[in-house]
PDB file of C-alpha atoms in Angstrom:
ATOM      1  CA  UNK A 147      -2.829   9.911 -33.700  1.00  0.00           C
ATOM      2  CA  UNK A 148      -0.053  11.406 -31.533  1.00  0.00           C
ATOM      3  CA  UNK A 149       2.900  12.961 -33.267  1.00  0.00           C
ATOM      4  CA  UNK A 150       5.998  10.723 -33.014  1.00  0.00           C
ATOM      5  CA  UNK A 151       8.414  13.384 -31.733  1.00  0.00           C
ATOM      6  CA  UNK A 152       6.606  14.187 -28.440  1.00  0.00           C
ATOM      7  CA  UNK A 153       6.042  10.476 -27.803  1.00  0.00           C
ATOM      8  CA  UNK A 154       9.704   9.726 -28.474  1.00  0.00           C
ATOM      9  CA  UNK A 155      10.775  12.643 -26.260  1.00  0.00           C
ATOM     10  CA  UNK A 156       8.593  11.360 -23.425  1.00  0.00           C
ATOM     11  CA  UNK A 157      10.003   7.871 -23.847  1.00  0.00           C
ATOM     12  CA  UNK A 158      13.601   9.128 -23.741  1.00  0.00           C
ATOM     13  CA  UNK A 159      12.904  11.225 -20.632  1.00  0.00           C
ATOM     14  CA  UNK A 160      11.245   8.228 -18.967  1.00  0.00           C
ATOM     15  CA  UNK A 161      14.274   6.025 -19.748  1.00  0.00           C
ATOM     16  CA  UNK A 162      16.714   8.598 -18.324  1.00  0.00           C
ATOM     17  CA  UNK A 163      14.594   9.053 -15.193  1.00  0.00           C
ATOM     18  CA  UNK A 164      14.324   5.270 -14.764  1.00  0.00           C
ATOM     19  CA  UNK A 165      18.093   4.895 -15.092  1.00  0.00           C
ATOM     20  CA  UNK A 166      18.638   7.648 -12.509  1.00  0.00           C
ATOM     21  CA  UNK A 167      16.188   6.013 -10.112  1.00  0.00           C
ATOM     22  CA  UNK A 168      17.898   2.674 -10.739  1.00  0.00           C
ATOM     23  CA  UNK A 169      21.292   4.132  -9.817  1.00  0.00           C
ATOM     24  CA  UNK A 170      19.889   5.552  -6.580  1.00  0.00           C
ATOM     25  CA  UNK A 171      18.014   2.359  -5.715  1.00  0.00           C
ATOM     26  CA  UNK A 172      21.020   0.129  -6.336  1.00  0.00           C
ATOM     27  CA  UNK A 173      23.260   2.487  -4.373  1.00  0.00           C
ATOM     28  CA  UNK A 174      20.970   2.473  -1.353  1.00  0.00           C
ATOM     29  CA  UNK A 175      21.281  -1.294  -1.121  1.00  0.00           C
ATOM     30  CA  UNK A 176      25.043  -1.352  -1.801  1.00  0.00           C
ATOM     31  CA  UNK A 177      26.313   1.736   0.058  1.00  0.00           C
ATOM     32  CA  UNK A 178      29.951   1.054   0.936  1.00  0.00           C
ATOM     33  CA  UNK A 179      31.904   4.336   0.954  1.00  0.00           C
ATOM     34  CA  UNK A 180      34.788   2.013   0.026  1.00  0.00           C
ATOM     35  CA  UNK A 181      36.954   4.577  -1.743  1.00  0.00           C
ATOM     36  CA  UNK A 182      37.237   6.460   1.536  1.00  0.00           C
ATOM     37  CA  UNK A 183      39.072   3.384   2.841  1.00  0.00           C
ATOM     38  CA  UNK A 184      41.658   3.846   0.101  1.00  0.00           C
ATOM     39  CA  UNK A 185      42.028   7.544   0.926  1.00  0.00           C
ATOM     40  CA  UNK A 186      42.506   6.812   4.639  1.00  0.00           C
ATOM     41  CA  UNK A 187      44.888   3.927   3.953  1.00  0.00           C
ATOM     42  CA  UNK A 188      46.971   6.225   1.750  1.00  0.00           C
ATOM     43  CA  UNK A 189      46.967   8.854   4.509  1.00  0.00           C
ATOM     44  CA  UNK A 190      48.134   6.195   6.982  1.00  0.00           C
ATOM     45  CA  UNK A 191      50.966   5.232   4.595  1.00  0.00           C
ATOM     46  CA  UNK A 192      51.906   8.887   4.256  1.00  0.00           C
ATOM     47  CA  UNK A 193      52.077   9.236   8.053  1.00  0.00           C
ATOM     48  CA  UNK A 194      54.174   6.067   8.308  1.00  0.00           C
ATOM     49  CA  UNK A 195      56.615   7.252   5.644  1.00  0.00           C
ATOM     50  CA  UNK A 196      55.706   4.400   3.296  1.00  0.00           C
ATOM     51  CA  UNK A 197      55.203   4.465  -0.451  1.00  0.00           C
ATOM     52  CA  UNK A 198      52.032   6.320  -1.343  1.00  0.00           C
ATOM     53  CA  UNK A 199      51.524   4.542  -4.669  1.00  0.00           C
ATOM     54  CA  UNK A 200      51.889   0.848  -5.520  1.00  0.00           C
ATOM     55  CA  UNK A 201      54.918  -0.084  -7.580  1.00  0.00           C
ATOM     56  CA  UNK A 202      54.173  -0.385 -11.321  1.00  0.00           C
ATOM     57  CA  UNK A 203      54.873  -4.120 -11.439  1.00  0.00           C
ATOM     58  CA  UNK A 204      53.001  -4.926  -8.194  1.00  0.00           C
ATOM     59  CA  UNK A 205      49.675  -6.697  -8.122  1.00  0.00           C
ATOM     60  CA  UNK A 206      46.969  -4.088  -7.564  1.00  0.00           C
ATOM     61  CA  UNK A 207      46.476  -3.960  -3.783  1.00  0.00           C
ATOM     62  CA  UNK A 208      42.894  -3.643  -2.543  1.00  0.00           C
ATOM     63  CA  UNK A 209      43.412  -0.143  -1.120  1.00  0.00           C
ATOM     64  CA  UNK A 210      45.562   1.214  -3.941  1.00  0.00           C
ATOM     65  CA  UNK A 211      45.489   4.974  -4.317  1.00  0.00           C
ATOM     66  CA  UNK A 212      46.212   6.673  -7.614  1.00  0.00           C
ATOM     67  CA  UNK A 213      45.076  10.230  -6.966  1.00  0.00           C
ATOM     68  CA  UNK A 214      46.969  13.414  -6.271  1.00  0.00           C
ATOM     69  CA  UNK A 215      49.299  13.513  -3.262  1.00  0.00           C
ATOM     70  CA  UNK A 216      47.754  16.786  -2.006  1.00  0.00           C
ATOM     71  CA  UNK A 217      44.384  15.057  -1.696  1.00  0.00           C
ATOM     72  CA  UNK A 218      45.858  12.393   0.576  1.00  0.00           C
ATOM     73  CA  UNK A 219      47.456  15.120   2.670  1.00  0.00           C
ATOM     74  CA  UNK A 220      43.962  16.498   3.323  1.00  0.00           C
ATOM     75  CA  UNK A 221      42.962  13.093   4.709  1.00  0.00           C
ATOM     76  CA  UNK A 222      45.848  12.861   7.213  1.00  0.00           C
ATOM     77  CA  UNK A 223      43.940  14.677  10.015  1.00  0.00           C
ATOM     78  CA  UNK A 224      40.984  12.363   9.394  1.00  0.00           C
ATOM     79  CA  UNK A 225      43.071   9.347  10.409  1.00  0.00           C
ATOM     80  CA  UNK A 226      42.669  10.581  14.014  1.00  0.00           C
ATOM     81  CA  UNK A 227      38.856  10.837  13.783  1.00  0.00           C
ATOM     82  CA  UNK A 228      36.580   7.846  14.455  1.00  0.00           C
ATOM     83  CA  UNK A 229      35.919   5.972  11.226  1.00  0.00           C
ATOM     84  CA  UNK A 230      32.119   6.197  11.522  1.00  0.00           C
ATOM     85  CA  UNK A 231      32.304   9.984  11.838  1.00  0.00           C
ATOM     86  CA  UNK A 232      34.547  10.194   8.758  1.00  0.00           C
ATOM     87  CA  UNK A 233      32.121   8.028   6.780  1.00  0.00           C
ATOM     88  CA  UNK A 234      29.096  10.106   7.759  1.00  0.00           C
ATOM     89  CA  UNK A 235      30.814  13.440   7.105  1.00  0.00           C
ATOM     90  CA  UNK A 236      32.320  12.290   3.797  1.00  0.00           C
ATOM     91  CA  UNK A 237      28.987  10.903   2.625  1.00  0.00           C
ATOM     92  CA  UNK A 238      27.250  14.165   3.557  1.00  0.00           C
ATOM     93  CA  UNK A 239      29.848  16.176   1.627  1.00  0.00           C
ATOM     94  CA  UNK A 240      29.535  13.951  -1.440  1.00  0.00           C
ATOM     95  CA  UNK A 241      25.739  13.999  -1.446  1.00  0.00           C
ATOM     96  CA  UNK A 242      25.680  17.785  -0.923  1.00  0.00           C
ATOM     97  CA  UNK A 243      28.131  18.211  -3.808  1.00  0.00           C
ATOM     98  CA  UNK A 244      25.961  15.966  -5.982  1.00  0.00           C
ATOM     99  CA  UNK A 245      22.846  17.986  -5.183  1.00  0.00           C
ATOM    100  CA  UNK A 246      24.671  21.266  -5.746  1.00  0.00           C
ATOM    101  CA  UNK A 247      25.904  20.021  -9.126  1.00  0.00           C
ATOM    102  CA  UNK A 248      22.432  19.214 -10.431  1.00  0.00           C
ATOM    103  CA  UNK A 249      20.629  22.123  -8.710  1.00  0.00           C
ATOM    104  CA  UNK A 250      20.737  24.426 -11.770  1.00  0.00           C
ATOM    105  CA  UNK A 251      19.027  21.728 -13.815  1.00  0.00           C
ATOM    106  CA  UNK A 252      16.122  21.609 -11.372  1.00  0.00           C
ATOM    107  CA  UNK A 253      15.183  25.084 -12.540  1.00  0.00           C
ATOM    108  CA  UNK A 254      14.992  23.763 -16.112  1.00  0.00           C
ATOM    109  CA  UNK A 255      11.558  22.127 -16.368  1.00  0.00           C
ATOM    110  CA  UNK A 256      11.890  21.200 -20.033  1.00  0.00           C
ATOM    111  CA  UNK A 257      12.166  17.496 -20.894  1.00  0.00           C
ATOM    112  CA  UNK A 258      15.901  17.662 -21.599  1.00  0.00           C
ATOM    113  CA  UNK A 259      16.546  19.246 -18.187  1.00  0.00           C
ATOM    114  CA  UNK A 260      14.455  16.658 -16.382  1.00  0.00           C
ATOM    115  CA  UNK A 261      16.172  13.791 -18.206  1.00  0.00           C
ATOM    116  CA  UNK A 262      19.677  15.131 -17.619  1.00  0.00           C
ATOM    117  CA  UNK A 263      18.944  15.998 -13.993  1.00  0.00           C
ATOM    118  CA  UNK A 264      17.597  12.560 -13.139  1.00  0.00           C
ATOM    119  CA  UNK A 265      20.400  10.748 -14.931  1.00  0.00           C
ATOM    120  CA  UNK A 266      23.188  12.984 -13.566  1.00  0.00           C
ATOM    121  CA  UNK A 267      21.956  12.871  -9.984  1.00  0.00           C
ATOM    122  CA  UNK A 268      21.522   9.098 -10.117  1.00  0.00           C
ATOM    123  CA  UNK A 269      25.042   8.655 -11.441  1.00  0.00           C
ATOM    124  CA  UNK A 270      26.514  11.084  -8.908  1.00  0.00           C
ATOM    125  CA  UNK A 271      24.581   9.367  -6.104  1.00  0.00           C
ATOM    126  CA  UNK A 272      26.013   6.014  -7.217  1.00  0.00           C
ATOM    127  CA  UNK A 273      29.516   7.522  -7.229  1.00  0.00           C
ATOM    128  CA  UNK A 274      28.967   9.052  -3.786  1.00  0.00           C
ATOM    129  CA  UNK A 275      27.764   5.707  -2.427  1.00  0.00           C
ATOM    130  CA  UNK A 276      31.171   4.287  -3.296  1.00  0.00           C
ATOM    131  CA  UNK A 277      32.845   7.132  -1.365  1.00  0.00           C
ATOM    132  CA  UNK A 278      34.503   8.397  -4.534  1.00  0.00           C
ATOM    133  CA  UNK A 279      35.567  12.032  -4.638  1.00  0.00           C
ATOM    134  CA  UNK A 280      34.204  12.725  -8.132  1.00  0.00           C
ATOM    135  CA  UNK A 281      30.952  14.423  -7.056  1.00  0.00           C
ATOM    136  CA  UNK A 282      33.094  17.125  -5.456  1.00  0.00           C
TER     137      UNK A 282
END
């Protein structure tokens, strides 16, 4: 009869890997890079001299930005670049940052490293598919 701890460990690793694969699979079918729209809209508002942030009592606008002003300033030059090029470049940066973040775990072949790597990369991939800056 197998010992319960190795069986449980294998089950936990399998669940974490399945969740990571699920995040990637869902993201591939729902890739929007939508947060980049909010960053570019905020950069456009900055260029136009408008309010960067929505007023506290305003209904949450669809492209509301709540990040740091310096980050929007970095996006100002991108308002002059074709949107498709911005999307491709931003996605490449986010996916590279996601891979770089989990790279050290790839060298950890123990079950905990495999489980954490699969889960973390899946979650970061999901975040990148939304265009969110967090993988960076």
